[in-house]
Amino acid sequence: MKAARRLSIGIAASLCLAASSAHALRWEAGAHFVYAEPRAGFANVVQRAFGLQGHGVLYVDPAGVAGIRLDAGYLNYGSEEKTVPLSNTVQRIDVKVNTSNNIAMIGIGPQFTVPAGPVRPYVYGTVSLGYFFTESSVKGTDSSNQEFASSTNFDDTTPGTTVGGGLRIPIVRPALIDIGVEYRHHRQARYLTKGDIVEGPNGVELHVRESDADLFLYRIGISFSQ
C-alpha cells in the first residue's frame, strides 16, 4: 500500500524533528538501503527482498549510551506484470496490471551504543509489527504509463520481535556510515506470493499462505547524531 510506504518515510522524518528539539539529550537518526534474506517457512516460497529502513534513537543519558529506538521500514519481496484487455467487452484496449508483494515494518525498544571512537558498535532489541500486503495497479500501455487504478488484494498484520546491531563509522560531523544486521521474527503471518492470485471463470481466487515469516536484514546507510 502506498500509504504504508509514506508512513515509513513520515515516521523517520518525524523522529528527526522530534530529536532535534530535545536539546538536553543526545539523539540519532538515519536511513538505509536493505537486503533481506527470508528464514523459517517464509524461505520456502520467497528468495529475497529489497527495501528501505529509517530509524531514530533518543538517548536517555547525556553520554549517549542507552536510548530508545524507533524504526520503520518497507520491503518488496516480489512483483509481476502482465498485459491484459481492459475488460471482456473492451478487448481492443490493453492495460498493464502490476502486482507487488510487500512488508511494512515498525518497531520500538532499547538500544545500547558505544558513543565515541573511530568505530562505534551498537546493539538493540524491539517489539514490532509486520504489515504484509499485496496490491495491484493498472496503467496504460502507451509511453506515459500513467497509473489510473489500484487495489489492495490482501493484507495481514502480525506481531514480532527483532534483535540487531551494527557499526557506526564517523565521516564528517555529524554524519556516520551505518552498517548493520538484524533478525526479525514475525509469528504466523498470512501473505501472498507471486502466482497466488488466480483469475478463473468464477472470479479471482487468493491462495493465502501462512507461516512464520522471519527475515535476516542486512543494511547500509548513513546516520546523523547530536
JSON list of C-alpha atoms in Angstrom, two decimals:
[
{"chain": "A", "resi": 1, "resn": "MET", "atom": "CA", "xyz": [0.00, 0.00, 0.00]},
{"chain": "A", "resi": 2, "resn": "LYS", "atom": "CA", "xyz": [1.35, 3.38, -0.92]},
{"chain": "A", "resi": 3, "resn": "ALA", "atom": "CA", "xyz": [0.08, 4.73, 2.40]},
{"chain": "A", "resi": 4, "resn": "ALA", "atom": "CA", "xyz": [2.31, 2.26, 4.26]},
{"chain": "A", "resi": 5, "resn": "ARG", "atom": "CA", "xyz": [5.37, 3.41, 2.32]},
{"chain": "A", "resi": 6, "resn": "ARG", "atom": "CA", "xyz": [4.57, 7.04, 3.06]},
{"chain": "A", "resi": 7, "resn": "LEU", "atom": "CA", "xyz": [4.05, 6.15, 6.73]},
{"chain": "A", "resi": 8, "resn": "SER", "atom": "CA", "xyz": [7.53, 4.60, 6.97]},
{"chain": "A", "resi": 9, "resn": "ILE", "atom": "CA", "xyz": [9.14, 7.72, 5.48]},
{"chain": "A", "resi": 10, "resn": "GLY", "atom": "CA", "xyz": [6.98, 10.01, 7.62]},
{"chain": "A", "resi": 11, "resn": "ILE", "atom": "CA", "xyz": [7.95, 8.24, 10.84]},
{"chain": "A", "resi": 12, "resn": "ALA", "atom": "CA", "xyz": [11.65, 8.61, 10.09]},
{"chain": "A", "resi": 13, "resn": "ALA", "atom": "CA", "xyz": [11.21, 12.32, 9.29]},
{"chain": "A", "resi": 14, "resn": "SER", "atom": "CA", "xyz": [9.18, 12.87, 12.47]},
{"chain": "A", "resi": 15, "resn": "LEU", "atom": "CA", "xyz": [11.90, 11.22, 14.54]},
{"chain": "A", "resi": 16, "resn": "CYS", "atom": "CA", "xyz": [14.48, 13.62, 13.17]},
{"chain": "A", "resi": 17, "resn": "LEU", "atom": "CA", "xyz": [12.31, 16.64, 14.00]},
{"chain": "A", "resi": 18, "resn": "ALA", "atom": "CA", "xyz": [11.42, 15.40, 17.46]},
{"chain": "A", "resi": 19, "resn": "ALA", "atom": "CA", "xyz": [15.00, 14.58, 18.30]},
{"chain": "A", "resi": 20, "resn": "SER", "atom": "CA", "xyz": [16.33, 17.93, 17.13]},
{"chain": "A", "resi": 21, "resn": "SER", "atom": "CA", "xyz": [14.06, 19.69, 19.61]},
{"chain": "A", "resi": 22, "resn": "ALA", "atom": "CA", "xyz": [15.44, 17.70, 22.55]},
{"chain": "A", "resi": 23, "resn": "HIS", "atom": "CA", "xyz": [18.44, 19.94, 23.28]},
{"chain": "A", "resi": 24, "resn": "ALA", "atom": "CA", "xyz": [19.17, 18.35, 26.69]},
{"chain": "A", "resi": 25, "resn": "LEU", "atom": "CA", "xyz": [19.53, 14.82, 25.30]},
{"chain": "A", "resi": 26, "resn": "ARG", "atom": "CA", "xyz": [21.56, 13.22, 22.56]},
{"chain": "A", "resi": 27, "resn": "TRP", "atom": "CA", "xyz": [19.82, 11.79, 19.52]},
{"chain": "A", "resi": 28, "resn": "GLU", "atom": "CA", "xyz": [20.50, 9.82, 16.38]},
{"chain": "A", "resi": 29, "resn": "ALA", "atom": "CA", "xyz": [18.57, 9.32, 13.13]},
{"chain": "A", "resi": 30, "resn": "GLY", "atom": "CA", "xyz": [19.36, 7.52, 9.91]},
{"chain": "A", "resi": 31, "resn": "ALA", "atom": "CA", "xyz": [18.21, 5.93, 6.68]},
{"chain": "A", "resi": 32, "resn": "HIS", "atom": "CA", "xyz": [19.39, 2.73, 5.00]},
{"chain": "A", "resi": 33, "resn": "PHE", "atom": "CA", "xyz": [19.14, 0.51, 1.96]},
{"chain": "A", "resi": 34, "resn": "VAL", "atom": "CA", "xyz": [18.12, -3.01, 2.99]},
{"chain": "A", "resi": 35, "resn": "TYR", "atom": "CA", "xyz": [18.60, -6.51, 1.59]},
{"chain": "A", "resi": 36, "resn": "ALA", "atom": "CA", "xyz": [16.51, -9.17, 3.33]},
{"chain": "A", "resi": 37, "resn": "GLU", "atom": "CA", "xyz": [17.04, -12.92, 3.37]},
{"chain": "A", "resi": 38, "resn": "PRO", "atom": "CA", "xyz": [13.93, -14.95, 4.35]},
{"chain": "A", "resi": 39, "resn": "ARG", "atom": "CA", "xyz": [14.06, -17.61, 7.05]},
{"chain": "A", "resi": 40, "resn": "ALA", "atom": "CA", "xyz": [11.63, -20.18, 8.55]},
{"chain": "A", "resi": 41, "resn": "GLY", "atom": "CA", "xyz": [8.59, -21.07, 6.43]},
{"chain": "A", "resi": 42, "resn": "PHE", "atom": "CA", "xyz": [8.89, -17.81, 4.52]},
{"chain": "A", "resi": 43, "resn": "ALA", "atom": "CA", "xyz": [12.14, -19.03, 2.94]},
{"chain": "A", "resi": 44, "resn": "ASN", "atom": "CA", "xyz": [10.29, -21.90, 1.24]},
{"chain": "A", "resi": 45, "resn": "VAL", "atom": "CA", "xyz": [8.44, -19.51, -1.08]},
{"chain": "A", "resi": 46, "resn": "VAL", "atom": "CA", "xyz": [10.45, -16.26, -1.11]},
{"chain": "A", "resi": 47, "resn": "GLN", "atom": "CA", "xyz": [14.13, -15.93, -2.02]},
{"chain": "A", "resi": 48, "resn": "ARG", "atom": "CA", "xyz": [14.93, -12.31, -1.23]},
{"chain": "A", "resi": 49, "resn": "ALA", "atom": "CA", "xyz": [13.55, -8.84, -0.58]},
{"chain": "A", "resi": 50, "resn": "PHE", "atom": "CA", "xyz": [14.78, -5.27, -1.02]},
{"chain": "A", "resi": 51, "resn": "GLY", "atom": "CA", "xyz": [13.73, -2.02, 0.57]},
{"chain": "A", "resi": 52, "resn": "LEU", "atom": "CA", "xyz": [14.40, 0.97, 2.77]},
{"chain": "A", "resi": 53, "resn": "GLN", "atom": "CA", "xyz": [14.57, 1.49, 6.51]},
{"chain": "A", "resi": 54, "resn": "GLY", "atom": "CA", "xyz": [14.71, 4.53, 8.76]},
{"chain": "A", "resi": 55, "resn": "HIS", "atom": "CA", "xyz": [15.36, 4.82, 12.48]},
{"chain": "A", "resi": 56, "resn": "GLY", "atom": "CA", "xyz": [15.70, 7.27, 15.31]},
{"chain": "A", "resi": 57, "resn": "VAL", "atom": "CA", "xyz": [17.17, 6.94, 18.79]},
{"chain": "A", "resi": 58, "resn": "LEU", "atom": "CA", "xyz": [16.57, 9.28, 21.72]},
{"chain": "A", "resi": 59, "resn": "TYR", "atom": "CA", "xyz": [19.25, 8.64, 24.34]},
{"chain": "A", "resi": 60, "resn": "VAL", "atom": "CA", "xyz": [18.18, 8.73, 27.97]},
{"chain": "A", "resi": 61, "resn": "ASP", "atom": "CA", "xyz": [21.63, 9.58, 29.35]},
{"chain": "A", "resi": 62, "resn": "PRO", "atom": "CA", "xyz": [23.85, 12.55, 28.45]},
{"chain": "A", "resi": 63, "resn": "ALA", "atom": "CA", "xyz": [26.72, 10.25, 27.39]},
{"chain": "A", "resi": 64, "resn": "GLY", "atom": "CA", "xyz": [24.61, 8.70, 24.63]},
{"chain": "A", "resi": 65, "resn": "VAL", "atom": "CA", "xyz": [24.93, 5.06, 25.71]},
{"chain": "A", "resi": 66, "resn": "ALA", "atom": "CA", "xyz": [21.36, 3.92, 26.46]},
{"chain": "A", "resi": 67, "resn": "GLY", "atom": "CA", "xyz": [18.45, 5.01, 24.33]},
{"chain": "A", "resi": 68, "resn": "ILE", "atom": "CA", "xyz": [15.02, 4.21, 22.97]},
{"chain": "A", "resi": 69, "resn": "ARG", "atom": "CA", "xyz": [14.99, 3.17, 19.33]},
{"chain": "A", "resi": 70, "resn": "LEU", "atom": "CA", "xyz": [12.07, 3.54, 16.93]},
{"chain": "A", "resi": 71, "resn": "ASP", "atom": "CA", "xyz": [12.47, 2.16, 13.42]},
{"chain": "A", "resi": 72, "resn": "ALA", "atom": "CA", "xyz": [10.27, 1.69, 10.37]},
{"chain": "A", "resi": 73, "resn": "GLY", "atom": "CA", "xyz": [10.85, 0.11, 7.00]},
{"chain": "A", "resi": 74, "resn": "TYR", "atom": "CA", "xyz": [9.42, -1.13, 3.74]},
{"chain": "A", "resi": 75, "resn": "LEU", "atom": "CA", "xyz": [10.36, -4.29, 1.80]},
{"chain": "A", "resi": 76, "resn": "ASN", "atom": "CA", "xyz": [9.27, -5.61, -1.58]},
{"chain": "A", "resi": 77, "resn": "TYR", "atom": "CA", "xyz": [9.60, -9.39, -1.88]},
{"chain": "A", "resi": 78, "resn": "GLY", "atom": "CA", "xyz": [8.30, -9.87, -5.41]},
{"chain": "A", "resi": 79, "resn": "SER", "atom": "CA", "xyz": [6.21, -8.45, -8.23]},
{"chain": "A", "resi": 80, "resn": "GLU", "atom": "CA", "xyz": [4.73, -9.49, -11.55]},
{"chain": "A", "resi": 81, "resn": "GLU", "atom": "CA", "xyz": [3.35, -7.58, -14.52]},
{"chain": "A", "resi": 82, "resn": "LYS", "atom": "CA", "xyz": [1.14, -8.71, -17.35]},
{"chain": "A", "resi": 83, "resn": "THR", "atom": "CA", "xyz": [-0.72, -7.10, -20.23]},
{"chain": "A", "resi": 84, "resn": "VAL", "atom": "CA", "xyz": [-4.43, -7.89, -20.49]},
{"chain": "A", "resi": 85, "resn": "PRO", "atom": "CA", "xyz": [-7.52, -6.45, -22.25]},
{"chain": "A", "resi": 86, "resn": "LEU", "atom": "CA", "xyz": [-9.23, -3.65, -20.37]},
{"chain": "A", "resi": 87, "resn": "SER", "atom": "CA", "xyz": [-12.34, -5.83, -19.96]},
{"chain": "A", "resi": 88, "resn": "ASN", "atom": "CA", "xyz": [-14.21, -8.72, -21.57]},
{"chain": "A", "resi": 89, "resn": "THR", "atom": "CA", "xyz": [-16.28, -6.22, -23.55]},
{"chain": "A", "resi": 90, "resn": "VAL", "atom": "CA", "xyz": [-13.42, -3.82, -24.42]},
{"chain": "A", "resi": 91, "resn": "GLN", "atom": "CA", "xyz": [-10.73, -6.18, -25.67]},
{"chain": "A", "resi": 92, "resn": "ARG", "atom": "CA", "xyz": [-9.14, -3.87, -28.23]},
{"chain": "A", "resi": 93, "resn": "ILE", "atom": "CA", "xyz": [-7.61, -1.74, -25.42]},
{"chain": "A", "resi": 94, "resn": "ASP", "atom": "CA", "xyz": [-4.78, -3.33, -23.44]},
{"chain": "A", "resi": 95, "resn": "VAL", "atom": "CA", "xyz": [-3.61, -2.34, -19.97]},
{"chain": "A", "resi": 96, "resn": "LYS", "atom": "CA", "xyz": [-0.69, -3.38, -17.80]},
{"chain": "A", "resi": 97, "resn": "VAL", "atom": "CA", "xyz": [-1.51, -4.95, -14.44]},
{"chain": "A", "resi": 98, "resn": "ASN", "atom": "CA", "xyz": [1.30, -4.85, -11.89]},
{"chain": "A", "resi": 99, "resn": "THR", "atom": "CA", "xyz": [1.05, -6.84, -8.66]},
{"chain": "A", "resi": 100, "resn": "SER", "atom": "CA", "xyz": [3.57, -6.32, -5.84]},
{"chain": "A", "resi": 101, "resn": "ASN", "atom": "CA", "xyz": [4.10, -8.16, -2.56]},
{"chain": "A", "resi": 102, "resn": "ASN", "atom": "CA", "xyz": [5.32, -6.01, 0.30]},
{"chain": "A", "resi": 103, "resn": "ILE", "atom": "CA", "xyz": [6.01, -5.73, 4.01]},
{"chain": "A", "resi": 104, "resn": "ALA", "atom": "CA", "xyz": [5.82, -2.55, 6.09]},
{"chain": "A", "resi": 105, "resn": "MET", "atom": "CA", "xyz": [7.53, -2.80, 9.49]},
{"chain": "A", "resi": 106, "resn": "ILE", "atom": "CA", "xyz": [7.72, -0.77, 12.67]},
{"chain": "A", "resi": 107, "resn": "GLY", "atom": "CA", "xyz": [9.42, -1.49, 16.00]},
{"chain": "A", "resi": 108, "resn": "ILE", "atom": "CA", "xyz": [10.39, 0.11, 19.30]},
{"chain": "A", "resi": 109, "resn": "GLY", "atom": "CA", "xyz": [12.81, -0.93, 22.03]},
{"chain": "A", "resi": 110, "resn": "PRO", "atom": "CA", "xyz": [16.12, -0.24, 23.81]},
{"chain": "A", "resi": 111, "resn": "GLN", "atom": "CA", "xyz": [19.45, 0.42, 22.12]},
{"chain": "A", "resi": 112, "resn": "PHE", "atom": "CA", "xyz": [22.93, 0.49, 23.66]},
{"chain": "A", "resi": 113, "resn": "THR", "atom": "CA", "xyz": [25.74, 2.29, 21.84]},
{"chain": "A", "resi": 114, "resn": "VAL", "atom": "CA", "xyz": [29.43, 3.00, 22.20]},
{"chain": "A", "resi": 115, "resn": "PRO", "atom": "CA", "xyz": [29.18, 6.79, 21.75]},
{"chain": "A", "resi": 116, "resn": "ALA", "atom": "CA", "xyz": [32.78, 7.64, 20.80]},
{"chain": "A", "resi": 117, "resn": "GLY", "atom": "CA", "xyz": [35.75, 6.31, 18.87]},
{"chain": "A", "resi": 118, "resn": "PRO", "atom": "CA", "xyz": [36.64, 5.59, 15.22]},
{"chain": "A", "resi": 119, "resn": "VAL", "atom": "CA", "xyz": [34.21, 2.62, 15.18]},
{"chain": "A", "resi": 120, "resn": "ARG", "atom": "CA", "xyz": [31.06, 2.75, 17.34]},
{"chain": "A", "resi": 121, "resn": "PRO", "atom": "CA", "xyz": [29.22, -0.57, 17.77]},
{"chain": "A", "resi": 122, "resn": "TYR", "atom": "CA", "xyz": [25.60, -0.77, 18.94]},
{"chain": "A", "resi": 123, "resn": "VAL", "atom": "CA", "xyz": [23.00, -3.43, 19.77]},
{"chain": "A", "resi": 124, "resn": "TYR", "atom": "CA", "xyz": [19.23, -3.24, 20.14]},
{"chain": "A", "resi": 125, "resn": "GLY", "atom": "CA", "xyz": [16.04, -5.20, 20.53]},
{"chain": "A", "resi": 126, "resn": "THR", "atom": "CA", "xyz": [12.49, -4.20, 19.64]},
{"chain": "A", "resi": 127, "resn": "VAL", "atom": "CA", "xyz": [8.92, -5.38, 19.77]},
{"chain": "A", "resi": 128, "resn": "SER", "atom": "CA", "xyz": [7.50, -4.88, 16.32]},
{"chain": "A", "resi": 129, "resn": "LEU", "atom": "CA", "xyz": [4.63, -5.19, 13.90]},
{"chain": "A", "resi": 130, "resn": "GLY", "atom": "CA", "xyz": [4.80, -6.50, 10.34]},
{"chain": "A", "resi": 131, "resn": "TYR", "atom": "CA", "xyz": [2.16, -5.49, 7.82]},
{"chain": "A", "resi": 132, "resn": "PHE", "atom": "CA", "xyz": [2.11, -7.89, 4.87]},
{"chain": "A", "resi": 133, "resn": "PHE", "atom": "CA", "xyz": [0.19, -6.60, 1.86]},
{"chain": "A", "resi": 134, "resn": "THR", "atom": "CA", "xyz": [-0.24, -7.37, -1.81]},
{"chain": "A", "resi": 135, "resn": "GLU", "atom": "CA", "xyz": [-1.55, -4.67, -4.12]},
{"chain": "A", "resi": 136, "resn": "SER", "atom": "CA", "xyz": [-2.33, -4.44, -7.83]},
{"chain": "A", "resi": 137, "resn": "SER", "atom": "CA", "xyz": [-2.33, -1.37, -10.03]},
{"chain": "A", "resi": 138, "resn": "VAL", "atom": "CA", "xyz": [-3.43, -0.73, -13.60]},
{"chain": "A", "resi": 139, "resn": "LYS", "atom": "CA", "xyz": [-1.84, 1.61, -16.12]},
{"chain": "A", "resi": 140, "resn": "GLY", "atom": "CA", "xyz": [-1.98, 2.16, -19.84]},
{"chain": "A", "resi": 141, "resn": "THR", "atom": "CA", "xyz": [0.45, 0.68, -22.34]},
{"chain": "A", "resi": 142, "resn": "ASP", "atom": "CA", "xyz": [1.38, 3.99, -24.01]},
{"chain": "A", "resi": 143, "resn": "SER", "atom": "CA", "xyz": [4.52, 5.98, -23.32]},
{"chain": "A", "resi": 144, "resn": "SER", "atom": "CA", "xyz": [3.03, 7.88, -20.36]},
{"chain": "A", "resi": 145, "resn": "ASN", "atom": "CA", "xyz": [2.42, 4.66, -18.34]},
{"chain": "A", "resi": 146, "resn": "GLN", "atom": "CA", "xyz": [0.14, 6.58, -16.02]},
{"chain": "A", "resi": 147, "resn": "GLU", "atom": "CA", "xyz": [-1.49, 4.55, -13.26]},
{"chain": "A", "resi": 148, "resn": "PHE", "atom": "CA", "xyz": [-5.25, 5.05, -13.11]},
{"chain": "A", "resi": 149, "resn": "ALA", "atom": "CA", "xyz": [-6.49, 2.41, -10.63]},
{"chain": "A", "resi": 150, "resn": "SER", "atom": "CA", "xyz": [-5.14, 0.32, -7.76]},
{"chain": "A", "resi": 151, "resn": "SER", "atom": "CA", "xyz": [-6.41, -2.06, -5.11]},
{"chain": "A", "resi": 152, "resn": "THR", "atom": "CA", "xyz": [-5.09, -3.97, -2.11]},
{"chain": "A", "resi": 153, "resn": "ASN", "atom": "CA", "xyz": [-5.69, -7.65, -2.86]},
{"chain": "A", "resi": 154, "resn": "PHE", "atom": "CA", "xyz": [-4.83, -8.98, 0.61]},
{"chain": "A", "resi": 155, "resn": "ASP", "atom": "CA", "xyz": [-3.25, -7.76, 3.85]},
{"chain": "A", "resi": 156, "resn": "ASP", "atom": "CA", "xyz": [-2.42, -9.02, 7.32]},
{"chain": "A", "resi": 157, "resn": "THR", "atom": "CA", "xyz": [-0.74, -7.58, 10.41]},
{"chain": "A", "resi": 158, "resn": "THR", "atom": "CA", "xyz": [1.30, -9.76, 12.74]},
{"chain": "A", "resi": 159, "resn": "PRO", "atom": "CA", "xyz": [3.37, -9.05, 15.88]},
{"chain": "A", "resi": 160, "resn": "GLY", "atom": "CA", "xyz": [7.06, -9.80, 16.08]},
{"chain": "A", "resi": 161, "resn": "THR", "atom": "CA", "xyz": [10.38, -9.22, 17.76]},
{"chain": "A", "resi": 162, "resn": "THR", "atom": "CA", "xyz": [13.73, -8.02, 16.48]},
{"chain": "A", "resi": 163, "resn": "VAL", "atom": "CA", "xyz": [17.33, -8.23, 17.65]},
{"chain": "A", "resi": 164, "resn": "GLY", "atom": "CA", "xyz": [20.07, -6.41, 15.82]},
{"chain": "A", "resi": 165, "resn": "GLY", "atom": "CA", "xyz": [23.27, -4.48, 15.89]},
{"chain": "A", "resi": 166, "resn": "GLY", "atom": "CA", "xyz": [25.83, -2.74, 13.78]},
{"chain": "A", "resi": 167, "resn": "LEU", "atom": "CA", "xyz": [28.75, -0.37, 13.46]},
{"chain": "A", "resi": 168, "resn": "ARG", "atom": "CA", "xyz": [28.76, 3.38, 13.01]},
{"chain": "A", "resi": 169, "resn": "ILE", "atom": "CA", "xyz": [31.87, 4.96, 11.48]},
{"chain": "A", "resi": 170, "resn": "PRO", "atom": "CA", "xyz": [32.24, 8.78, 11.65]},
{"chain": "A", "resi": 171, "resn": "ILE", "atom": "CA", "xyz": [32.95, 10.51, 8.34]},
{"chain": "A", "resi": 172, "resn": "VAL", "atom": "CA", "xyz": [32.13, 14.22, 8.55]},
{"chain": "A", "resi": 173, "resn": "ARG", "atom": "CA", "xyz": [30.43, 15.52, 11.69]},
{"chain": "A", "resi": 174, "resn": "PRO", "atom": "CA", "xyz": [27.58, 14.83, 12.34]},
{"chain": "A", "resi": 175, "resn": "ALA", "atom": "CA", "xyz": [27.35, 12.09, 9.66]},
{"chain": "A", "resi": 176, "resn": "LEU", "atom": "CA", "xyz": [28.35, 8.46, 10.17]},
{"chain": "A", "resi": 177, "resn": "ILE", "atom": "CA", "xyz": [28.35, 5.42, 7.87]},
{"chain": "A", "resi": 178, "resn": "ASP", "atom": "CA", "xyz": [25.98, 2.90, 9.41]},
{"chain": "A", "resi": 179, "resn": "ILE", "atom": "CA", "xyz": [26.33, -0.83, 8.65]},
{"chain": "A", "resi": 180, "resn": "GLY", "atom": "CA", "xyz": [24.09, -3.29, 10.44]},
{"chain": "A", "resi": 181, "resn": "VAL", "atom": "CA", "xyz": [22.22, -6.57, 10.54]},
{"chain": "A", "resi": 182, "resn": "GLU", "atom": "CA", "xyz": [19.08, -7.70, 12.33]},
{"chain": "A", "resi": 183, "resn": "TYR", "atom": "CA", "xyz": [16.95, -10.79, 12.74]},
{"chain": "A", "resi": 184, "resn": "ARG", "atom": "CA", "xyz": [13.22, -10.07, 12.57]},
{"chain": "A", "resi": 185, "resn": "HIS", "atom": "CA", "xyz": [10.71, -12.71, 13.65]},
{"chain": "A", "resi": 186, "resn": "HIS", "atom": "CA", "xyz": [7.06, -12.47, 12.52]},
{"chain": "A", "resi": 187, "resn": "ARG", "atom": "CA", "xyz": [4.78, -15.05, 14.12]},
{"chain": "A", "resi": 188, "resn": "GLN", "atom": "CA", "xyz": [2.25, -16.82, 11.90]},
{"chain": "A", "resi": 189, "resn": "ALA", "atom": "CA", "xyz": [1.99, -14.24, 9.14]},
{"chain": "A", "resi": 190, "resn": "ARG", "atom": "CA", "xyz": [-0.54, -14.64, 6.35]},
{"chain": "A", "resi": 191, "resn": "TYR", "atom": "CA", "xyz": [0.59, -13.42, 2.93]},
{"chain": "A", "resi": 192, "resn": "LEU", "atom": "CA", "xyz": [0.57, -13.88, -0.84]},
{"chain": "A", "resi": 193, "resn": "THR", "atom": "CA", "xyz": [3.49, -14.55, -3.16]},
{"chain": "A", "resi": 194, "resn": "LYS", "atom": "CA", "xyz": [3.93, -14.49, -6.92]},
{"chain": "A", "resi": 195, "resn": "GLY", "atom": "CA", "xyz": [1.29, -16.67, -8.57]},
{"chain": "A", "resi": 196, "resn": "ASP", "atom": "CA", "xyz": [-1.03, -16.82, -5.56]},
{"chain": "A", "resi": 197, "resn": "ILE", "atom": "CA", "xyz": [-3.68, -14.67, -7.28]},
{"chain": "A", "resi": 198, "resn": "VAL", "atom": "CA", "xyz": [-5.54, -16.79, -9.81]},
{"chain": "A", "resi": 199, "resn": "GLU", "atom": "CA", "xyz": [-8.17, -15.38, -12.15]},
{"chain": "A", "resi": 200, "resn": "GLY", "atom": "CA", "xyz": [-10.65, -18.09, -13.06]},
{"chain": "A", "resi": 201, "resn": "PRO", "atom": "CA", "xyz": [-14.15, -18.38, -14.51]},
{"chain": "A", "resi": 202, "resn": "ASN", "atom": "CA", "xyz": [-15.65, -17.84, -11.06]},
{"chain": "A", "resi": 203, "resn": "GLY", "atom": "CA", "xyz": [-13.63, -14.70, -10.33]},
{"chain": "A", "resi": 204, "resn": "VAL", "atom": "CA", "xyz": [-10.36, -14.07, -8.51]},
{"chain": "A", "resi": 205, "resn": "GLU", "atom": "CA", "xyz": [-9.05, -16.74, -6.15]},
{"chain": "A", "resi": 206, "resn": "LEU", "atom": "CA", "xyz": [-6.44, -15.96, -3.48]},
{"chain": "A", "resi": 207, "resn": "HIS", "atom": "CA", "xyz": [-4.16, -18.78, -2.37]},
{"chain": "A", "resi": 208, "resn": "VAL", "atom": "CA", "xyz": [-3.21, -17.34, 1.03]},
{"chain": "A", "resi": 209, "resn": "ARG", "atom": "CA", "xyz": [-0.12, -18.78, 2.71]},
{"chain": "A", "resi": 210, "resn": "GLU", "atom": "CA", "xyz": [0.54, -18.90, 6.44]},
{"chain": "A", "resi": 211, "resn": "SER", "atom": "CA", "xyz": [3.84, -19.44, 8.25]},
{"chain": "A", "resi": 212, "resn": "ASP", "atom": "CA", "xyz": [6.38, -17.78, 10.47]},
{"chain": "A", "resi": 213, "resn": "ALA", "atom": "CA", "xyz": [7.95, -15.08, 8.32]},
{"chain": "A", "resi": 214, "resn": "ASP", "atom": "CA", "xyz": [11.44, -14.48, 9.67]},
{"chain": "A", "resi": 215, "resn": "LEU", "atom": "CA", "xyz": [13.98, -12.26, 7.97]},
{"chain": "A", "resi": 216, "resn": "PHE", "atom": "CA", "xyz": [17.69, -11.55, 8.16]},
{"chain": "A", "resi": 217, "resn": "LEU", "atom": "CA", "xyz": [18.09, -7.88, 7.22]},
{"chain": "A", "resi": 218, "resn": "TYR", "atom": "CA", "xyz": [21.43, -6.51, 6.02]},
{"chain": "A", "resi": 219, "resn": "ARG", "atom": "CA", "xyz": [21.62, -2.75, 5.70]},
{"chain": "A", "resi": 220, "resn": "ILE", "atom": "CA", "xyz": [23.96, 0.08, 4.81]},
{"chain": "A", "resi": 221, "resn": "GLY", "atom": "CA", "xyz": [23.22, 3.76, 5.06]},
{"chain": "A", "resi": 222, "resn": "ILE", "atom": "CA", "xyz": [24.01, 6.94, 6.86]},
{"chain": "A", "resi": 223, "resn": "SER", "atom": "CA", "xyz": [23.20, 8.19, 10.34]},
{"chain": "A", "resi": 224, "resn": "PHE", "atom": "CA", "xyz": [23.33, 11.61, 11.95]},
{"chain": "A", "resi": 225, "resn": "SER", "atom": "CA", "xyz": [23.92, 12.11, 15.66]},
{"chain": "A", "resi": 226, "resn": "GLN", "atom": "CA", "xyz": [23.95, 15.05, 18.04]}
]
